[in-house]
JSON list of C-alpha atoms and ligand atoms in Angstrom, two decimals:
[
{"chain": "T", "resi": 289, "resn": "MET", "atom": "CA", "xyz": [0.00, 0.52, -0.14]},
{"chain": "T", "resi": 290, "resn": "PRO", "atom": "CA", "xyz": [2.35, 2.88, -1.28]},
{"chain": "T", "resi": 291, "resn": "ALA", "atom": "CA", "xyz": [-0.67, 5.36, 0.30]},
{"chain": "T", "resi": 292, "resn": "LEU", "atom": "CA", "xyz": [0.17, 4.15, 3.75]},
{"chain": "T", "resi": 293, "resn": "SER", "atom": "CA", "xyz": [4.01, 3.81, 3.51]},
{"chain": "T", "resi": 294, "resn": "PHE", "atom": "CA", "xyz": [3.91, 7.54, 1.91]},
{"chain": "T", "resi": 295, "resn": "THR", "atom": "CA", "xyz": [2.18, 8.54, 5.17]},
{"chain": "T", "resi": 296, "resn": "HIS", "atom": "CA", "xyz": [4.01, 7.06, 7.77]},
{"chain": "T", "resi": 297, "resn": "ARG", "atom": "CA", "xyz": [7.39, 8.53, 6.11]},
{"chain": "T", "resi": 298, "resn": "LEU", "atom": "CA", "xyz": [5.91, 11.68, 5.71]},
{"chain": "T", "resi": 299, "resn": "PRO", "atom": "CA", "xyz": [6.33, 13.05, 9.59]},
{"chain": "T", "resi": 300, "resn": "THR", "atom": "CA", "xyz": [10.31, 12.14, 9.19]},
{"chain": "T", "resi": 301, "resn": "LEU", "atom": "CA", "xyz": [10.80, 13.86, 6.77]},
{"chain": "T", "resi": 302, "resn": "LEU", "atom": "CA", "xyz": [9.00, 17.14, 8.14]},
{"chain": "T", "resi": 303, "resn": "LEU", "atom": "CA", "xyz": [11.43, 16.64, 10.94]},
{"chain": "T", "resi": 304, "resn": "GLY", "atom": "CA", "xyz": [14.35, 16.55, 8.93]},
{"chain": "T", "resi": 305, "resn": "VAL", "atom": "CA", "xyz": [13.65, 19.80, 6.88]},
{"chain": "T", "resi": 306, "resn": "LEU", "atom": "CA", "xyz": [12.86, 21.81, 10.22]},
{"chain": "T", "resi": 307, "resn": "LEU", "atom": "CA", "xyz": [16.24, 20.42, 11.82]},
{"chain": "T", "resi": 308, "resn": "LEU", "atom": "CA", "xyz": [17.62, 21.55, 8.58]},
{"chain": "T", "resi": 309, "resn": "ALA", "atom": "CA", "xyz": [15.93, 24.96, 9.06]},
{"chain": "T", "resi": 310, "resn": "ALA", "atom": "CA", "xyz": [16.67, 25.64, 12.86]},
{"chain": "T", "resi": 311, "resn": "GLY", "atom": "CA", "xyz": [20.73, 24.98, 11.98]},
{"chain": "T", "resi": 312, "resn": "SER", "atom": "CA", "xyz": [23.30, 25.22, 9.51]},
{"chain": "T", "resi": 313, "resn": "ALA", "atom": "CA", "xyz": [24.03, 22.21, 7.26]},
{"chain": "T", "resi": 314, "resn": "ALA", "atom": "CA", "xyz": [27.40, 21.64, 7.94]},
{"chain": "T", "resi": 315, "resn": "ALA", "atom": "CA", "xyz": [26.66, 22.33, 11.76]},
{"chain": "T", "resi": 316, "resn": "ALA", "atom": "CA", "xyz": [24.55, 19.28, 11.95]},
{"chain": "T", "resi": 317, "resn": "GLU", "atom": "CA", "xyz": [26.66, 17.59, 9.61]},
{"chain": "T", "resi": 318, "resn": "LEU", "atom": "CA", "xyz": [28.87, 16.24, 12.76]},
{"chain": "T", "resi": 319, "resn": "GLU", "atom": "CA", "xyz": [27.97, 15.70, 16.43]},
{"chain": "T", "resi": 320, "resn": "ALA", "atom": "CA", "xyz": [29.17, 14.97, 19.45]},
{"chain": "T", "resi": 321, "resn": "THR", "atom": "CA", "xyz": [26.87, 14.03, 22.06]},
{"chain": "T", "resi": 322, "resn": "ASP", "atom": "CA", "xyz": [26.90, 13.12, 25.76]},
{"chain": "T", "resi": 323, "resn": "ALA", "atom": "CA", "xyz": [30.48, 14.23, 26.39]},
{"chain": "T", "resi": 324, "resn": "LYS", "atom": "CA", "xyz": [31.76, 13.57, 29.50]},
{"chain": "T", "resi": 325, "resn": "LEU", "atom": "CA", "xyz": [35.54, 13.46, 30.17]},
{"chain": "T", "resi": 326, "resn": "ARG", "atom": "CA", "xyz": [36.05, 11.35, 33.78]},
{"chain": "T", "resi": 327, "resn": "LEU", "atom": "CA", "xyz": [38.22, 13.13, 35.74]},
{"chain": "T", "resi": 328, "resn": "LEU", "atom": "CA", "xyz": [40.55, 11.13, 37.58]},
{"chain": "T", "resi": 329, "resn": "PRO", "atom": "CA", "xyz": [42.99, 12.57, 41.38]},
{"chain": "T", "resi": 330, "resn": "GLY", "atom": "CA", "xyz": [46.20, 14.53, 41.11]},
{"chain": "T", "resi": 331, "resn": "ASP", "atom": "CA", "xyz": [48.32, 13.52, 37.82]},
{"chain": "T", "resi": 332, "resn": "LEU", "atom": "CA", "xyz": [46.30, 11.05, 36.80]},
{"chain": "T", "resi": 333, "resn": "PRO", "atom": "CA", "xyz": [45.08, 10.91, 33.08]},
{"chain": "T", "resi": 334, "resn": "GLY", "atom": "CA", "xyz": [41.19, 11.75, 32.65]},
{"chain": "T", "resi": 335, "resn": "ALA", "atom": "CA", "xyz": [39.06, 9.61, 30.22]},
{"chain": "T", "resi": 336, "resn": "GLY", "atom": "CA", "xyz": [36.84, 11.44, 27.57]},
{"chain": "T", "resi": 337, "resn": "TYR", "atom": "CA", "xyz": [33.69, 9.64, 26.48]},
{"chain": "T", "resi": 338, "resn": "PHE", "atom": "CA", "xyz": [31.19, 10.62, 23.93]},
{"chain": "T", "resi": 339, "resn": "THR", "atom": "CA", "xyz": [29.03, 9.49, 20.65]},
{"chain": "T", "resi": 340, "resn": "LEU", "atom": "CA", "xyz": [30.21, 11.41, 17.40]},
{"chain": "T", "resi": 341, "resn": "HIS", "atom": "CA", "xyz": [27.38, 10.98, 14.80]},
{"chain": "T", "resi": 342, "resn": "ASN", "atom": "CA", "xyz": [28.04, 11.21, 10.82]},
{"chain": "T", "resi": 343, "resn": "ASN", "atom": "CA", "xyz": [25.06, 12.49, 9.36]},
{"chain": "T", "resi": 344, "resn": "GLY", "atom": "CA", "xyz": [26.69, 13.34, 6.31]},
{"chain": "T", "resi": 345, "resn": "ASP", "atom": "CA", "xyz": [27.20, 11.58, 3.43]},
{"chain": "T", "resi": 346, "resn": "ALA", "atom": "CA", "xyz": [31.10, 11.05, 3.12]},
{"chain": "T", "resi": 347, "resn": "PRO", "atom": "CA", "xyz": [33.17, 8.74, 5.86]},
{"chain": "T", "resi": 348, "resn": "VAL", "atom": "CA", "xyz": [35.24, 11.03, 8.66]},
{"chain": "T", "resi": 349, "resn": "ALA", "atom": "CA", "xyz": [37.65, 10.02, 10.06]},
{"chain": "T", "resi": 350, "resn": "LEU", "atom": "CA", "xyz": [38.43, 11.46, 13.88]},
{"chain": "T", "resi": 351, "resn": "THR", "atom": "CA", "xyz": [42.47, 11.41, 13.84]},
{"chain": "T", "resi": 352, "resn": "GLY", "atom": "CA", "xyz": [43.23, 13.64, 17.11]},
{"chain": "T", "resi": 353, "resn": "ALA", "atom": "CA", "xyz": [41.70, 16.18, 19.83]},
{"chain": "T", "resi": 354, "resn": "ALA", "atom": "CA", "xyz": [42.69, 18.72, 21.84]},
{"chain": "T", "resi": 355, "resn": "SER", "atom": "CA", "xyz": [42.21, 21.07, 24.88]},
{"chain": "T", "resi": 356, "resn": "GLU", "atom": "CA", "xyz": [43.98, 24.00, 26.81]},
{"chain": "T", "resi": 357, "resn": "ALA", "atom": "CA", "xyz": [43.46, 22.55, 29.74]},
{"chain": "T", "resi": 358, "resn": "PHE", "atom": "CA", "xyz": [45.39, 19.49, 29.01]},
{"chain": "T", "resi": 359, "resn": "ASP", "atom": "CA", "xyz": [48.80, 19.50, 27.47]},
{"chain": "T", "resi": 360, "resn": "LYS", "atom": "CA", "xyz": [48.19, 16.06, 25.35]},
{"chain": "T", "resi": 361, "resn": "VAL", "atom": "CA", "xyz": [45.20, 14.37, 23.98]},
{"chain": "T", "resi": 362, "resn": "MET", "atom": "CA", "xyz": [45.31, 10.94, 23.26]},
{"chain": "T", "resi": 363, "resn": "LEU", "atom": "CA", "xyz": [42.67, 8.09, 20.81]},
{"chain": "T", "resi": 364, "resn": "HIS", "atom": "CA", "xyz": [42.98, 5.28, 22.91]},
{"chain": "T", "resi": 365, "resn": "VAL", "atom": "CA", "xyz": [40.97, 1.92, 22.59]},
{"chain": "T", "resi": 366, "resn": "SER", "atom": "CA", "xyz": [41.13, -0.08, 25.87]},
{"chain": "T", "resi": 367, "resn": "THR", "atom": "CA", "xyz": [42.61, -3.87, 25.45]},
{"chain": "T", "resi": 368, "resn": "GLU", "atom": "CA", "xyz": [41.69, -6.97, 27.73]},
{"chain": "T", "resi": 369, "resn": "GLU", "atom": "CA", "xyz": [44.11, -9.99, 27.24]},
{"chain": "T", "resi": 370, "resn": "ASP", "atom": "CA", "xyz": [44.01, -12.94, 29.44]},
{"chain": "T", "resi": 371, "resn": "GLY", "atom": "CA", "xyz": [42.72, -10.80, 31.96]},
{"chain": "T", "resi": 372, "resn": "MET", "atom": "CA", "xyz": [44.93, -8.30, 32.01]},
{"chain": "T", "resi": 373, "resn": "ALA", "atom": "CA", "xyz": [43.54, -4.73, 31.25]},
{"chain": "T", "resi": 374, "resn": "ASP", "atom": "CA", "xyz": [45.75, -2.72, 29.14]},
{"chain": "T", "resi": 375, "resn": "MET", "atom": "CA", "xyz": [45.20, 0.11, 26.45]},
{"chain": "T", "resi": 376, "resn": "HIS", "atom": "CA", "xyz": [47.11, 1.44, 23.34]},
{"chain": "T", "resi": 377, "resn": "ALA", "atom": "CA", "xyz": [46.84, 4.28, 21.07]},
{"chain": "T", "resi": 378, "resn": "VAL", "atom": "CA", "xyz": [44.61, 4.87, 18.21]},
{"chain": "T", "resi": 379, "resn": "ASP", "atom": "CA", "xyz": [45.70, 6.55, 14.74]},
{"chain": "T", "resi": 380, "resn": "ALA", "atom": "CA", "xyz": [42.08, 7.43, 13.66]},
{"chain": "T", "resi": 381, "resn": "VAL", "atom": "CA", "xyz": [38.88, 6.30, 14.46]},
{"chain": "T", "resi": 382, "resn": "GLU", "atom": "CA", "xyz": [36.62, 6.23, 11.52]},
{"chain": "T", "resi": 383, "resn": "VAL", "atom": "CA", "xyz": [32.98, 6.77, 10.94]},
{"chain": "T", "resi": 384, "resn": "ALA", "atom": "CA", "xyz": [30.54, 5.37, 8.16]},
{"chain": "T", "resi": 385, "resn": "PRO", "atom": "CA", "xyz": [27.72, 8.69, 6.74]},
{"chain": "T", "resi": 386, "resn": "ASP", "atom": "CA", "xyz": [24.46, 7.76, 8.75]},
{"chain": "T", "resi": 387, "resn": "ASP", "atom": "CA", "xyz": [26.76, 6.08, 11.68]},
{"chain": "T", "resi": 388, "resn": "ALA", "atom": "CA", "xyz": [27.65, 6.96, 14.93]},
{"chain": "T", "resi": 389, "resn": "PHE", "atom": "CA", "xyz": [30.66, 5.37, 17.14]},
{"chain": "T", "resi": 390, "resn": "THR", "atom": "CA", "xyz": [30.57, 5.51, 20.70]},
{"chain": "T", "resi": 391, "resn": "PHE", "atom": "CA", "xyz": [33.79, 5.94, 23.02]},
{"chain": "T", "resi": 392, "resn": "ALA", "atom": "CA", "xyz": [32.77, 4.37, 26.13]},
{"chain": "T", "resi": 393, "resn": "PRO", "atom": "CA", "xyz": [34.19, 2.60, 28.90]},
{"chain": "T", "resi": 394, "resn": "ARG", "atom": "CA", "xyz": [36.36, -0.75, 28.32]},
{"chain": "T", "resi": 395, "resn": "GLY", "atom": "CA", "xyz": [36.43, 0.75, 24.93]},
{"chain": "T", "resi": 396, "resn": "HIS", "atom": "CA", "xyz": [37.71, 3.63, 22.64]},
{"chain": "T", "resi": 397, "resn": "HIS", "atom": "CA", "xyz": [38.45, 6.61, 25.31]},
{"chain": "T", "resi": 398, "resn": "LEU", "atom": "CA", "xyz": [40.06, 10.15, 24.95]},
{"chain": "T", "resi": 399, "resn": "MET", "atom": "CA", "xyz": [43.01, 10.12, 27.10]},
{"chain": "T", "resi": 400, "resn": "PHE", "atom": "CA", "xyz": [43.43, 13.49, 28.37]},
{"chain": "T", "resi": 401, "resn": "MET", "atom": "CA", "xyz": [47.02, 13.74, 30.07]},
{"chain": "T", "resi": 402, "resn": "GLN", "atom": "CA", "xyz": [49.33, 16.40, 31.55]},
{"chain": "T", "resi": 403, "resn": "ARG", "atom": "CA", "xyz": [46.34, 18.28, 32.74]},
{"chain": "T", "resi": 404, "resn": "SER", "atom": "CA", "xyz": [47.65, 22.68, 32.70]},
{"chain": "T", "resi": 405, "resn": "ALA", "atom": "CA", "xyz": [44.22, 23.91, 34.17]},
{"chain": "T", "resi": 406, "resn": "ASP", "atom": "CA", "xyz": [42.27, 23.73, 37.47]},
{"chain": "T", "resi": 407, "resn": "LEU", "atom": "CA", "xyz": [39.41, 21.56, 37.06]},
{"chain": "T", "resi": 408, "resn": "ALA", "atom": "CA", "xyz": [36.82, 19.86, 38.92]},
{"chain": "T", "resi": 409, "resn": "VAL", "atom": "CA", "xyz": [33.84, 17.93, 38.85]},
{"chain": "T", "resi": 410, "resn": "GLY", "atom": "CA", "xyz": [30.82, 19.63, 37.53]},
{"chain": "T", "resi": 411, "resn": "ASP", "atom": "CA", "xyz": [32.95, 21.84, 35.38]},
{"chain": "T", "resi": 412, "resn": "SER", "atom": "CA", "xyz": [33.02, 21.76, 31.41]},
{"chain": "T", "resi": 413, "resn": "VAL", "atom": "CA", "xyz": [35.96, 21.83, 29.32]},
{"chain": "T", "resi": 414, "resn": "ALA", "atom": "CA", "xyz": [36.64, 22.81, 25.23]},
{"chain": "T", "resi": 415, "resn": "VAL", "atom": "CA", "xyz": [37.89, 19.88, 23.62]},
{"chain": "T", "resi": 416, "resn": "GLU", "atom": "CA", "xyz": [38.52, 20.17, 19.45]},
{"chain": "T", "resi": 417, "resn": "LEU", "atom": "CA", "xyz": [37.93, 17.36, 17.90]},
{"chain": "T", "resi": 418, "resn": "GLU", "atom": "CA", "xyz": [40.32, 17.14, 15.02]},
{"chain": "T", "resi": 419, "resn": "PHE", "atom": "CA", "xyz": [39.98, 15.42, 11.50]},
{"chain": "T", "resi": 420, "resn": "GLN", "atom": "CA", "xyz": [41.23, 14.12, 8.37]},
{"chain": "T", "resi": 421, "resn": "HIS", "atom": "CA", "xyz": [39.82, 16.28, 5.68]},
{"chain": "T", "resi": 422, "resn": "ARG", "atom": "CA", "xyz": [37.70, 18.90, 7.46]},
{"chain": "T", "resi": 423, "resn": "ASP", "atom": "CA", "xyz": [37.48, 21.17, 10.10]},
{"chain": "T", "resi": 424, "resn": "PRO", "atom": "CA", "xyz": [38.31, 20.61, 13.42]},
{"chain": "T", "resi": 425, "resn": "LEU", "atom": "CA", "xyz": [34.53, 20.14, 15.84]},
{"chain": "T", "resi": 426, "resn": "SER", "atom": "CA", "xyz": [34.73, 22.01, 18.96]},
{"chain": "T", "resi": 427, "resn": "VAL", "atom": "CA", "xyz": [32.84, 20.02, 22.11]},
{"chain": "T", "resi": 428, "resn": "THR", "atom": "CA", "xyz": [32.10, 21.10, 25.43]},
{"chain": "T", "resi": 429, "resn": "PHE", "atom": "CA", "xyz": [32.32, 17.69, 27.66]},
{"chain": "T", "resi": 430, "resn": "ASP", "atom": "CA", "xyz": [30.93, 17.42, 31.02]},
{"chain": "T", "resi": 431, "resn": "VAL", "atom": "CA", "xyz": [33.82, 16.92, 33.84]},
{"chain": "T", "resi": 432, "resn": "VAL", "atom": "CA", "xyz": [31.99, 14.23, 35.87]},
{"chain": "T", "resi": 433, "resn": "SER", "atom": "CA", "xyz": [33.54, 11.98, 38.77]},
{"chain": "T", "resi": 434, "resn": "PRO", "atom": "CA", "xyz": [34.97, 8.32, 38.01]},
{"chain": "T", "resi": 435, "resn": "ALA", "atom": "CA", "xyz": [32.10, 7.09, 39.95]},
{"chain": "T", "resi": 436, "resn": "GLU", "atom": "CA", "xyz": [29.31, 8.27, 37.50]},
{"chain": "T", "resi": 437, "resn": "ARG", "atom": "CA", "xyz": [29.00, 5.65, 34.13]},
{"chain": "W", "resi": 72, "resn": "CU", "atom": "CU1", "xyz": [43.79, 5.55, 27.66]}
]
């Protein structure tokens, strides 16, 4: 029944048009949601988690990140071999069009090293996500305690 399926698709189409009208197409193409920085005490590195949404029509490759509050930010992935937790650096994370990639505990994360600014739980931190062949994306990370999620 073509008429019925058209009716069902209509609200989605309308929503898409409204979203495009609300913001610039460039801003909506790539977005990071649920960005959190898990702060550890002292000089211990913090871990960043977020979901990167690629709403565009070309793949994107996240190649790094930077923040004024830390001297160094790295892309890491956690691994577990023979019950031993470890982590190593990742060169890039690719996200296909219409796909999303989640950085989460025990998986990929941003490693925030060598803190250069005072931070406390409840603060927010500006982080630039860096990509291959495209401008960086500025994302605000909420600073959370290690006990959170
Ligand atoms: Cu790490």
